[in-house]
Amino acid sequence: MLTLAGAISLAILPVAEYPQISPPSVSVTAYYTGASAEVVEQAIADPIETSVNGVENMIYMSSKSANDGSYSLNVTFDVGTDPDMAQVNVQNRVSQIESKLPQEVRM
């Protein structure tokens, strides 16, 4: 009887009762003062995204380049990925290309 009640309860349990699990993410920001969004895209976004793409356990990444010279990248990882390790992996990838960015870029 108890098993039957459990099976019925499981079938009608609202989804809201399940814990919300959000995947870990890492953000990268950079500033290129005085640069347009197009220049930021070419000088900062393309090299960083090419380097970061394919980092271990990455699901997807999204970025934004603005006309004030700012750039932000958000890299999202599989659920269960160690956030500290994800941060280290992304930082290592960014460090590899940092010297190729314009000198005016602040990370």
GROMACS .gro file of C-alpha atoms in nm:
model
  107
    1MET     CA    1   0.000   0.000   0.000
    2LEU     CA    2   0.280   0.238   0.093
    3THR     CA    3   0.459   0.166  -0.236
    4LEU     CA    4   0.141   0.241  -0.431
    5ALA     CA    5   0.094   0.572  -0.249
    6GLY     CA    6   0.457   0.663  -0.321
    7ALA     CA    7   0.420   0.583  -0.692
    8ILE     CA    8   0.103   0.793  -0.718
    9SER     CA    9   0.265   1.082  -0.529
   10LEU     CA   10   0.568   1.070  -0.756
   11ALA     CA   11   0.350   1.095  -1.065
   12ILE     CA   12   0.160   1.400  -0.939
   13LEU     CA   13   0.446   1.579  -0.760
   14PRO     CA   14   0.473   1.931  -0.902
   15VAL     CA   15   0.794   2.016  -1.083
   16ALA     CA   16   0.838   2.313  -0.849
   17GLU     CA   17   0.923   2.067  -0.573
   18TYR     CA   18   1.241   1.953  -0.749
   19PRO     CA   19   1.555   2.147  -0.658
   20GLN     CA   20   1.673   2.401  -0.911
   21ILE     CA   21   2.020   2.317  -1.036
   22SER     CA   22   2.199   2.584  -1.229
   23PRO     CA   23   2.512   2.507  -1.425
   24PRO     CA   24   2.832   2.682  -1.319
   25SER     CA   25   2.950   2.975  -1.528
   26VAL     CA   26   3.260   3.189  -1.558
   27SER     CA   27   3.265   3.553  -1.668
   28VAL     CA   28   3.542   3.737  -1.848
   29THR     CA   29   3.536   4.116  -1.883
   30ALA     CA   30   3.762   4.352  -2.072
   31TYR     CA   31   3.767   4.723  -2.149
   32TYR     CA   32   3.912   4.898  -2.452
   33THR     CA   33   3.853   5.266  -2.380
   34GLY     CA   34   3.739   5.465  -2.680
   35ALA     CA   35   3.681   5.162  -2.903
   36SER     CA   36   3.353   5.102  -3.084
   37ALA     CA   37   3.162   4.775  -3.052
   38GLU     CA   38   3.295   4.664  -3.391
   39VAL     CA   39   3.656   4.727  -3.289
   40VAL     CA   40   3.599   4.549  -2.956
   41GLU     CA   41   3.453   4.255  -3.147
   42GLN     CA   42   3.755   4.225  -3.375
   43ALA     CA   43   4.032   4.314  -3.130
   44ILE     CA   44   3.907   4.145  -2.812
   45ALA     CA   45   3.607   3.917  -2.865
   46ASP     CA   46   3.733   3.714  -3.159
   47PRO     CA   47   4.071   3.621  -3.006
   48ILE     CA   48   3.931   3.549  -2.659
   49GLU     CA   49   3.637   3.343  -2.785
   50THR     CA   50   3.858   3.145  -3.022
   51SER     CA   51   4.092   3.064  -2.734
   52VAL     CA   52   3.820   2.979  -2.479
   53ASN     CA   53   3.604   2.777  -2.721
   54GLY     CA   54   3.626   2.407  -2.640
   55VAL     CA   55   3.743   2.446  -2.281
   56GLU     CA   56   3.672   2.129  -2.083
   57ASN     CA   57   3.302   2.069  -1.997
   58MET     CA   58   3.182   2.388  -2.168
   59ILE     CA   59   2.818   2.383  -2.284
   60TYR     CA   60   2.802   2.726  -2.448
   61MET     CA   61   2.926   3.081  -2.426
   62SER     CA   62   2.766   3.418  -2.492
   63SER     CA   63   2.924   3.759  -2.525
   64LYS     CA   64   2.845   4.126  -2.558
   65SER     CA   65   3.053   4.406  -2.708
   66ALA     CA   66   2.939   4.763  -2.645
   67ASN     CA   67   3.014   5.105  -2.790
   68ASP     CA   68   3.171   5.218  -2.462
   69GLY     CA   69   3.459   4.976  -2.525
   70SER     CA   70   3.338   4.710  -2.284
   71TYR     CA   71   3.331   4.338  -2.353
   72SER     CA   72   3.182   4.059  -2.146
   73LEU     CA   73   3.189   3.685  -2.202
   74ASN     CA   74   2.990   3.431  -2.005
   75VAL     CA   75   3.098   3.067  -2.035
   76THR     CA   76   2.849   2.806  -1.908
   77PHE     CA   77   2.959   2.457  -1.805
   78ASP     CA   78   2.795   2.118  -1.753
   79VAL     CA   79   2.616   2.068  -1.421
   80GLY     CA   80   2.858   1.901  -1.185
   81THR     CA   81   3.165   2.080  -1.318
   82ASP     CA   82   3.389   2.213  -1.042
   83PRO     CA   83   3.345   2.594  -1.065
   84ASP     CA   84   3.697   2.662  -0.937
   85MET     CA   85   3.849   2.433  -1.199
   86ALA     CA   86   3.634   2.592  -1.470
   87GLN     CA   87   3.762   2.935  -1.362
   88VAL     CA   88   4.123   2.816  -1.379
   89ASN     CA   89   4.073   2.657  -1.722
   90VAL     CA   90   3.915   2.972  -1.867
   91GLN     CA   91   4.182   3.195  -1.711
   92ASN     CA   92   4.456   2.977  -1.860
   93ARG     CA   93   4.301   3.006  -2.206
   94VAL     CA   94   4.266   3.384  -2.176
   95SER     CA   95   4.623   3.419  -2.048
   96GLN     CA   96   4.753   3.242  -2.358
   97ILE     CA   97   4.628   3.519  -2.588
   98GLU     CA   98   4.642   3.820  -2.355
   99SER     CA   99   4.973   3.940  -2.500
  100LYS     CA  100   4.815   3.946  -2.848
  101LEU     CA  101   4.545   4.194  -2.743
  102PRO     CA  102   4.599   4.569  -2.789
  103GLN     CA  103   4.804   4.723  -2.505
  104GLU     CA  104   4.515   4.954  -2.413
  105VAL     CA  105   4.290   4.662  -2.320
  106ARG     CA  106   4.229   4.619  -1.946
  107MET     CA  107   4.116   4.279  -1.824
   0.00000   0.00000   0.00000
